[in-house]
Short mmCIF file of C-alpha atoms and ligand atoms in Angstrom, two decimals:
data_model
loop_
_atom_site.label_atom_id
_atom_site.label_comp_id
_atom_site.label_asym_id
_atom_site.label_seq_id
_atom_site.Cartn_x
_atom_site.Cartn_y
_atom_site.Cartn_z
CA UNK A 35 128.73 113.93 124.40
CA UNK A 36 132.18 112.21 123.81
CA UNK A 37 134.60 109.84 125.43
CA UNK A 38 136.72 112.29 127.94
CA UNK A 39 135.18 114.95 129.66
CA UNK A 40 133.50 113.00 132.92
CA UNK A 41 135.95 111.85 135.38
CA UNK A 42 136.92 108.38 136.54
CA UNK A 43 133.29 106.43 138.70
CA UNK A 44 133.10 103.16 139.70
CA UNK A 45 131.71 100.69 138.52
CA UNK A 46 128.42 101.15 140.73
CA UNK A 47 128.16 104.39 139.92
CA UNK A 48 127.94 103.23 136.38
CA UNK A 49 125.45 100.37 137.14
CA UNK A 50 123.47 103.64 139.08
CA UNK A 51 122.93 105.51 136.55
CA UNK A 52 121.86 102.76 133.60
CA UNK A 53 117.91 103.18 134.40
CA UNK A 54 117.62 106.79 131.89
CA UNK A 55 120.38 105.22 129.69
CA UNK A 56 118.89 101.67 129.17
CA UNK A 57 115.52 103.48 129.08
CA UNK A 58 116.94 106.08 125.64
CA UNK A 59 118.81 103.04 123.41
CA UNK A 60 115.95 101.11 124.10
CA UNK A 61 113.37 103.58 122.56
CA UNK A 62 116.07 104.85 120.00
CA UNK A 63 116.71 101.86 118.68
CA UNK A 64 113.60 99.38 119.84
CA UNK A 65 113.54 97.15 116.71
CA UNK A 66 115.54 93.57 115.51
CA UNK A 67 118.17 94.79 112.83
CA UNK A 68 119.25 91.57 111.91
CA UNK A 69 117.08 90.57 109.32
CA UNK A 70 116.76 91.81 105.81
CA UNK A 71 113.57 92.62 104.23
CA UNK A 72 113.80 90.92 101.05
CA UNK A 73 112.10 87.58 101.60
CA UNK A 74 108.95 89.56 102.85
CA UNK A 75 108.52 90.83 99.24
CA UNK A 76 107.15 94.04 98.25
CA UNK A 77 106.07 96.19 101.61
CA UNK A 78 105.90 99.52 102.38
CA UNK A 79 108.56 100.22 104.51
CA UNK A 80 111.42 102.77 105.34
CA UNK A 81 113.88 103.16 102.93
CA UNK A 82 117.44 103.70 102.86
CA UNK A 83 119.60 105.21 99.68
CA UNK A 84 123.33 104.69 100.50
CA UNK A 85 125.27 107.82 98.66
CA UNK A 86 128.91 105.70 99.65
CA UNK A 87 127.38 103.32 96.99
CA UNK A 88 128.06 104.55 93.40
CA UNK A 89 124.07 102.28 92.50
CA UNK A 90 120.87 104.57 92.94
CA UNK A 91 119.23 101.73 94.62
CA UNK A 92 116.83 101.77 98.02
CA UNK A 93 117.69 99.16 100.87
CA UNK A 94 115.53 98.56 103.80
CA UNK A 95 116.24 99.86 107.98
CA UNK A 96 118.24 96.48 108.05
CA UNK A 97 121.02 96.75 105.83
CA UNK A 98 121.30 100.44 106.18
CA UNK A 99 122.71 99.46 109.86
CA UNK A 100 124.10 96.04 109.12
CA UNK A 101 125.83 96.18 106.01
CA UNK A 102 126.15 99.89 105.23
CA UNK A 103 127.10 101.05 108.72
CA UNK A 104 130.26 103.10 107.20
CA UNK A 105 128.68 104.66 103.93
CA UNK A 106 126.87 107.90 103.92
CA UNK A 107 122.92 108.05 103.70
CA UNK A 108 120.40 109.32 103.68
CA UNK A 109 116.76 107.95 104.55
CA UNK A 110 114.20 108.29 102.63
CA UNK A 111 111.32 107.87 104.76
CA UNK A 112 108.84 105.41 103.85
CA UNK A 113 108.37 104.17 100.46
CA UNK A 114 105.37 101.72 99.21
CA UNK A 115 105.53 98.68 97.07
CA UNK A 116 109.65 99.07 97.23
CA UNK A 117 111.24 95.72 98.09
CA UNK A 118 115.41 95.63 99.82
CA UNK A 119 117.64 96.17 96.81
CA UNK A 120 120.56 94.81 98.55
CA UNK A 121 120.45 91.68 98.13
CA UNK A 122 120.22 92.47 94.41
CA UNK A 123 122.44 92.27 91.69
CA UNK A 124 122.13 96.42 91.92
CA UNK A 125 123.96 96.52 94.47
CA UNK A 126 127.82 95.62 94.10
CA UNK A 127 128.10 95.77 98.00
CA UNK A 128 127.76 92.66 99.62
CA UNK A 129 124.58 92.14 101.93
CA UNK A 130 125.71 90.81 104.34
CA UNK A 131 122.09 89.51 106.14
CA UNK A 132 120.78 88.32 102.80
CA UNK A 133 123.55 86.43 101.66
CA UNK A 134 121.95 84.63 98.07
CA UNK A 135 122.55 87.31 96.01
CA UNK A 136 118.63 87.50 93.83
CA UNK A 137 117.87 89.31 90.37
CA UNK A 138 117.29 92.36 90.21
CA UNK A 139 114.03 94.51 91.50
CA UNK A 140 112.52 95.19 88.66
CA UNK A 141 109.22 96.57 90.04
CA UNK A 142 110.76 99.53 92.77
CA UNK A 143 110.56 102.61 91.32
CA UNK A 144 112.80 104.83 91.42
CA UNK A 145 112.32 108.49 91.07
CA UNK A 146 113.88 111.55 91.53
CA UNK A 147 114.51 110.79 95.50
CA UNK A 148 116.98 107.80 94.65
CA UNK A 149 118.55 110.92 92.58
CA UNK A 150 119.32 112.62 96.23
CA UNK A 151 117.13 115.10 95.04
CA UNK A 152 113.30 116.21 95.91
CA UNK A 153 110.12 118.03 95.78
CA UNK A 154 109.34 120.24 92.77
CA UNK A 155 112.37 122.41 93.36
CA UNK A 156 114.76 119.14 92.30
CA UNK A 157 117.11 120.70 95.31
CA UNK A 158 119.33 117.99 97.42
CA UNK A 159 118.69 117.53 101.02
CA UNK A 160 121.34 117.86 103.01
CA UNK A 161 120.29 117.83 106.67
CA UNK A 162 122.95 120.00 108.49
CA UNK A 163 121.66 123.05 106.38
CA UNK A 164 118.01 122.80 105.19
CA UNK A 165 115.55 124.76 107.14
CA UNK A 166 111.94 123.63 106.21
CA UNK A 167 109.94 121.14 107.09
CA UNK A 168 108.50 118.93 103.81
CA UNK A 169 106.13 117.10 102.90
CA UNK A 170 105.27 114.06 101.87
CA UNK A 171 103.32 113.40 99.25
CA UNK A 172 100.66 110.67 100.19
CA UNK A 173 100.62 109.41 95.80
CA UNK A 174 103.94 109.67 94.49
CA UNK A 175 105.94 109.96 98.19
CA UNK A 176 108.03 112.63 96.91
CA UNK A 177 109.02 115.64 100.06
CA UNK A 178 107.96 119.28 98.99
CA UNK A 179 109.80 122.17 101.19
CA UNK A 180 106.46 124.09 102.56
CA UNK A 181 107.96 127.22 100.56
CA UNK A 182 107.68 125.13 97.53
CA UNK A 183 104.12 124.76 98.81
CA UNK A 184 103.66 128.46 99.12
CA UNK A 185 102.80 127.22 102.49
CA UNK A 186 105.91 130.67 103.72
CA UNK A 187 107.82 132.24 102.11
CA UNK A 188 111.21 130.20 102.00
CA UNK A 189 113.30 131.06 105.38
CA UNK A 190 117.32 132.82 105.14
CA UNK A 191 119.57 131.98 107.40
CA UNK A 192 118.07 135.42 109.52
CA UNK A 193 115.31 133.49 110.76
CA UNK A 194 116.87 130.99 112.86
CA UNK A 195 118.53 131.21 115.93
CA UNK A 196 122.03 131.02 116.04
CA UNK A 197 121.81 127.46 117.63
CA UNK A 198 119.43 126.61 115.05
CA UNK A 199 122.88 126.53 113.72
CA UNK A 200 124.89 124.36 115.48
CA UNK A 201 124.36 120.98 114.15
CA UNK A 202 124.90 118.61 116.57
CA UNK A 203 126.82 115.93 114.09
CA UNK A 204 124.24 113.39 115.10
CA UNK A 205 122.15 114.62 112.03
CA UNK A 206 119.64 114.82 114.10
CA UNK A 207 118.75 118.64 113.39
CA UNK A 208 115.83 117.78 110.80
CA UNK A 209 113.33 117.67 113.20
CA UNK A 210 114.49 121.27 114.51
CA UNK A 211 113.60 123.19 111.54
CA UNK A 212 110.88 125.43 111.29
CA UNK A 213 111.31 126.86 114.81
CA UNK A 214 111.40 130.89 114.56
CA UNK A 215 109.88 130.82 111.50
CA UNK A 216 106.42 132.50 110.95
CA UNK A 217 103.09 129.70 110.75
CA UNK A 218 102.72 128.26 107.53
CA UNK A 219 99.29 128.79 106.15
CA UNK A 220 98.30 125.82 106.47
CA UNK A 221 100.13 123.52 109.19
CA UNK A 222 100.48 120.64 109.98
CA UNK A 223 97.32 120.14 112.50
CA UNK A 224 94.95 121.15 109.97
CA UNK A 225 95.23 118.18 107.64
CA UNK A 226 95.97 114.47 107.58
CA UNK A 227 97.40 113.63 104.31
CA UNK A 228 99.08 116.16 101.56
CA UNK A 229 98.56 115.56 97.19
CA UNK A 230 100.94 117.07 95.71
CA UNK A 231 99.77 119.50 92.11
CA UNK A 232 101.45 116.76 90.06
CA UNK A 233 99.93 113.83 91.28
CA UNK A 234 95.97 115.71 91.53
CA UNK A 235 95.76 116.64 87.80
CA UNK A 236 97.07 112.61 87.57
CA UNK A 237 93.85 111.67 89.63
CA UNK A 238 90.55 112.21 88.58
CA UNK A 239 89.30 112.12 92.37
CA UNK A 240 90.71 114.81 93.27
CA UNK A 241 91.19 117.19 90.71
CA UNK A 242 86.80 117.13 91.03
CA UNK A 243 87.07 117.49 95.29
CA UNK A 244 90.75 120.45 95.16
CA UNK A 245 89.20 123.49 96.30
CA UNK A 246 86.25 121.78 98.08
CA UNK A 247 85.43 121.70 101.89
CA UNK A 248 88.36 119.38 103.33
CA UNK A 249 90.74 120.22 100.10
CA UNK A 250 92.17 122.76 100.77
CA UNK A 251 94.88 124.06 98.50
CA UNK A 252 96.77 127.37 98.74
CA UNK A 253 95.90 129.55 96.67
CA UNK A 254 96.31 133.33 95.02
CA UNK A 255 94.02 135.31 93.50
CA UNK A 256 96.63 137.21 91.41
CA UNK A 257 99.98 137.34 90.48
CA UNK A 258 100.73 139.96 92.95
CA UNK A 259 98.26 138.85 95.85
CA UNK A 260 99.10 136.98 99.21
CA UNK A 261 99.02 133.48 99.23
CA UNK A 262 95.93 131.94 100.95
CA UNK A 263 93.99 128.92 102.26
CA UNK A 264 91.57 128.17 100.83
CA UNK A 265 88.54 125.89 100.46
CA UNK A 266 84.67 126.37 99.26
CA UNK A 267 83.00 125.39 101.73
CA UNK A 268 79.47 125.61 99.60
CA UNK A 269 80.60 123.21 97.27
CA UNK A 270 80.54 120.52 100.92
CA UNK A 271 78.30 117.49 100.13
CA UNK A 272 79.02 116.29 104.33
CA UNK A 273 75.02 117.29 105.08
CA UNK A 274 74.10 114.97 102.11
CA UNK A 275 76.09 111.75 104.29
CA UNK A 276 74.95 112.16 106.64
CA UNK A 277 71.04 112.58 106.23
CA UNK A 278 70.02 108.64 105.76
CA UNK A 279 67.34 108.25 102.73
CA UNK A 280 65.94 105.97 100.71
CA UNK A 281 67.67 104.94 97.41
CA UNK A 282 66.40 106.30 94.37
CA UNK A 283 65.24 104.35 92.10
CA UNK A 284 65.54 105.15 88.71
CA UNK A 285 66.66 108.17 87.13
CA UNK A 286 70.55 109.08 89.04
CA UNK A 287 71.44 105.51 88.06
CA UNK A 288 73.44 106.87 84.49
CA UNK A 289 74.96 110.55 85.99
CA UNK A 290 77.51 108.97 88.28
CA UNK A 291 78.94 108.61 84.38
CA UNK A 292 78.52 111.39 83.45
CA UNK A 293 79.80 113.81 85.80
CA UNK A 294 81.86 116.29 83.65
CA UNK A 295 84.94 118.25 85.66
CA UNK A 296 82.63 121.40 83.60
CA UNK A 297 82.83 124.22 86.92
CA UNK A 298 79.02 124.76 85.76
CA UNK A 299 77.62 120.95 86.98
CA UNK A 300 75.56 121.53 89.25
CA UNK A 301 74.45 119.07 91.98
CA UNK A 302 71.06 118.75 91.91
CA UNK A 303 70.26 118.65 95.98
CA UNK A 304 66.61 117.48 95.58
CA UNK A 305 68.35 113.82 94.58
CA UNK A 306 67.48 111.53 97.01
CA UNK A 307 70.54 109.42 97.99
CA UNK A 308 71.39 106.63 100.19
CA UNK A 309 73.41 106.99 103.11
CA UNK A 310 76.47 106.57 103.11
CA UNK A 311 79.05 105.08 105.17
CA UNK A 312 82.07 104.40 104.05
CA UNK A 313 82.00 100.28 103.29
CA UNK A 314 78.42 100.58 101.95
CA UNK A 315 79.79 101.60 97.94
CA UNK A 316 78.62 99.58 95.21
CA UNK A 317 74.87 100.37 95.54
CA UNK A 318 75.47 104.06 95.18
CA UNK A 319 74.43 105.65 92.02
CA UNK A 320 74.45 109.14 91.58
CA UNK A 321 77.35 110.91 91.82
CA UNK A 322 77.19 112.54 95.14
CA UNK A 323 80.20 114.48 94.88
CA UNK A 324 81.07 118.28 94.94
CA UNK A 325 80.79 120.34 91.96
CA UNK A 326 84.32 121.12 91.06
CA UNK A 327 85.83 124.65 92.19
CA UNK A 328 86.46 127.29 89.93
CA UNK A 329 89.33 128.23 91.40
CA UNK A 330 90.69 124.64 91.68
CA UNK A 331 90.08 124.13 88.27
CA UNK A 332 91.77 126.93 86.77
CA UNK A 333 94.83 127.11 88.68
CA UNK A 334 95.30 122.34 87.93
CA UNK A 335 93.84 123.88 84.09
CA UNK A 336 97.20 125.67 84.28
CA UNK A 337 99.55 123.28 85.55
CA UNK A 338 99.55 122.19 82.52
CA UNK A 339 99.48 125.61 80.24
CA UNK A 340 100.97 128.09 82.19
CA UNK A 341 104.23 129.37 80.54
CA UNK A 342 105.57 130.99 83.65
CA UNK A 343 105.81 128.95 87.10
CA UNK A 344 105.50 132.98 88.77
CA UNK A 345 102.48 133.94 87.77
CA UNK A 346 100.80 130.69 88.89
CA UNK A 347 98.01 131.41 91.05
CA UNK A 348 99.41 127.81 92.66
CA UNK A 349 100.31 124.65 91.85
CA UNK A 350 97.45 122.41 92.57
CA UNK A 351 98.23 120.80 96.03
CA UNK A 352 96.06 119.58 98.16
CA UNK A 353 96.51 119.23 101.84
CA UNK A 354 93.06 116.34 102.63
CA UNK A 355 91.34 117.17 106.19
CA UNK A 356 90.99 113.92 108.83
CA UNK A 357 88.61 111.99 108.13
CA UNK A 358 89.04 112.42 104.27
CA UNK A 359 88.42 108.35 103.26
CA UNK A 360 85.23 108.06 104.43
CA UNK A 361 84.22 111.59 102.28
CA UNK A 362 85.04 110.47 99.07
CA UNK A 363 81.63 109.64 96.25
CA UNK A 364 82.05 105.94 95.73
CA UNK A 365 79.67 106.13 92.78
CA UNK A 366 80.22 103.59 90.51
CA UNK A 367 82.70 106.22 88.94
CA UNK A 368 84.19 107.30 91.76
CA UNK A 369 84.71 104.69 92.34
CA UNK A 370 86.79 102.92 90.43
CA UNK A 371 89.02 105.74 90.37
CA UNK A 372 89.54 105.12 93.25
CA UNK A 373 90.48 101.61 94.16
CA UNK A 374 93.52 102.93 91.28
CA UNK A 375 94.48 103.96 94.88
CA UNK A 376 94.16 102.15 97.55
CA UNK A 377 95.85 104.20 99.65
CA UNK A 378 92.77 107.05 99.33
CA UNK A 379 90.32 104.08 100.37
CA UNK A 380 93.13 103.24 103.22
CA UNK A 381 95.41 103.53 105.19
CA UNK A 382 98.32 102.17 104.63
CA UNK A 383 100.40 99.78 107.56
CA UNK A 384 104.23 100.36 107.40
CA UNK A 385 105.55 97.52 107.83
CA UNK A 386 108.47 97.45 111.08
CA UNK A 387 111.10 95.32 111.73
CA UNK A 388 110.04 93.51 114.51
CA UNK A 389 110.81 94.54 118.34
CA UNK A 390 114.03 93.38 120.01
CA UNK A 391 113.82 91.32 123.18
CA UNK A 392 117.35 92.73 124.20
CA UNK A 393 116.35 96.47 123.94
CA UNK A 394 115.16 96.38 127.54
CA UNK A 395 118.24 95.40 128.55
CA UNK A 396 119.33 94.67 131.87
CA UNK A 397 120.94 96.92 134.34
CA UNK A 398 124.36 95.72 134.82
CA UNK A 399 124.76 95.96 130.32
CA UNK A 400 127.66 98.29 130.34
CA UNK A 401 127.67 97.97 126.96
CA UNK A 402 125.25 100.09 126.72
CA UNK A 403 127.09 103.07 128.69
CA UNK A 404 130.33 102.70 126.85
CA UNK A 405 127.57 103.40 123.62
CA UNK A 406 125.90 106.66 124.67
CA UNK A 407 129.47 108.04 125.09
CA UNK A 408 130.52 107.69 121.79
CA UNK A 409 129.82 109.68 118.53
CA UNK A 410 126.18 108.63 116.97
CA UNK A 411 127.22 108.03 113.25
CA UNK A 412 129.29 104.88 116.11
CA UNK A 413 126.47 104.38 118.16
CA UNK A 414 124.47 103.59 114.55
CA UNK A 415 126.85 100.91 113.85
CA UNK A 416 123.68 98.67 115.04
CA UNK A 417 122.30 97.17 117.00
CA UNK A 418 123.31 94.01 115.11
CA UNK A 419 126.62 95.16 115.65
CA UNK A 420 126.07 95.78 118.89
CA UNK A 421 124.75 92.81 120.07
CA UNK A 422 127.99 91.36 119.58
CA UNK A 423 130.42 94.03 120.78
CA UNK A 424 128.57 93.74 124.41
CA UNK A 425 128.81 91.05 125.28
CA UNK A 426 132.53 91.24 124.11
CA UNK A 427 131.99 94.22 126.90
CA UNK A 428 130.83 92.43 129.53
CA UNK A 429 133.27 90.28 129.66
CA UNK A 430 136.32 92.64 129.07
CA UNK A 431 134.54 95.24 132.39
CA UNK A 432 133.82 91.37 134.21
CA UNK A 433 137.36 91.87 135.86
CA UNK A 434 136.80 95.43 136.78
CA UNK A 435 133.49 94.98 138.99
CA UNK A 436 134.53 91.36 140.75
CA UNK A 437 137.63 93.37 141.97
CA UNK A 438 135.27 96.54 142.11
CA UNK A 439 138.12 98.70 140.30
CA UNK A 440 137.95 102.54 138.89
CA UNK A 441 137.00 101.58 135.00
CA UNK A 442 137.59 105.35 133.68
CA UNK A 443 137.44 106.72 130.78
CA UNK A 444 141.13 104.73 128.93
CA UNK A 445 140.00 101.88 130.01
CA UNK A 446 136.66 102.31 127.49
CA UNK A 447 138.52 103.29 124.85
CA UNK A 448 141.63 100.59 124.70
CA UNK A 449 137.52 99.11 124.44
CA UNK A 450 137.01 100.69 121.59
CA UNK A 451 140.34 100.73 120.15
CA UNK A 452 141.65 97.02 120.76
CA UNK A 453 137.61 96.59 118.26
CA UNK A 454 138.69 98.83 115.56
CA UNK A 455 141.67 97.51 115.34
CA UNK A 456 140.65 93.53 115.08
CA UNK A 457 138.42 94.36 112.25
CA UNK A 458 141.10 96.54 110.85
CA UNK A 459 143.11 93.41 110.70
CA UNK A 460 140.39 90.56 109.99
CA UNK A 461 139.11 93.49 106.57
CA UNK A 462 143.78 92.66 105.59
CA UNK A 463 143.03 89.64 105.44
CA UNK A 464 139.95 89.57 103.54
CA UNK A 465 140.78 88.68 99.92
ZN1 LIG B 1304 117.46 94.98 103.03
ZN1 LIG B 1305 126.03 101.53 100.87
ZN1 LIG B 1306 122.01 94.14 102.99
ZN1 LIG B 1307 110.95 122.70 96.73
ZN1 LIG B 1308 102.74 113.57 94.24
ZN1 LIG B 1309 80.54 109.81 92.64
#
């Protein structure tokens, strides 16, 4: 959409067509972006990387809109335990929301995403050219290409309809990728969470469960074979979880610590186990984690020793199916590993900015209509700036309404030109 093509409209017609636009705008930007999250401390929140600012640091969504308005940015999506660095000395560009200069956040983790690199292939992300869906690792929160997880071939341009190449400038094309690709070996509906192989090899519990039921992997039998989704259904322990039995007293007390990762370890299915509920944990003394799957153990073992990754039989990634958090063994050994990574035990909350009480704008808010006609980069100029601008625009349009005059594109354009002029002038006057 752009200002221009449409013919003149009366203000009444303007008002009549408001409804949908108001609703759409409220849905697109329903939140208040007037407060930096810095004072809230470390949170799981959407993080943005500003590419214009030279510092490879993350900023909160409010700052991405209010402080780095004209800057090129990429959204990194949620990062846990993250504190906005816009207002700290880490970023030279001043924060307009939290104006006290704060010390650098030392505990923010700045991985490769902050170099604008993603996945194990370490490629940069470009919304305009990226054709693949990417999957976020639950543990490291990096993003992975489906093809890099061997879920499907890396798509080339022939896979796509021409219109998919014709990206609108909004950068919204991200969600439209993969439309014409063959289905992935494991689709988004097949699993609840993804953990990359690198993380699996650092998390003992996941190593243990990899390739067992509900913990899918993508493997191949030989370097020349096709990739396939894999889970060993014989290692299912869910029936054990269902059975309600009297707690076993003596013999198994020690086995919890001793369960080896060896593929030959065998579960004695005759051992009586207490009923397991997600919360009742401490009472479990014997480990009921499934027998580690031999194939999976080999794949994970190879991750560190394999010389040529193109010969690997898998990446070690796991796809955890629905309810996975309720299925872990919670014996002392398993639980103490899980507790180091609380996100494996409880779904995390991700901070969202407060709802904007003004987002259900009244029909007379003509500014919104004008805003919706601007290119998205300008539209995203921020609800913050917009709120101020909207008042000005309503002011500007009021005489038109009072006199029943026609508002045409030139009027709207004049308003924005004047606004830009004022903005430029005020910048030049700054020291
Ligand atoms: Zn911020
Ligand atoms: Zn910036
Ligand atoms: Zn800021
Ligand atoms: Zn990749
Ligand atoms: Zn990971
Ligand atoms: Zn256990």
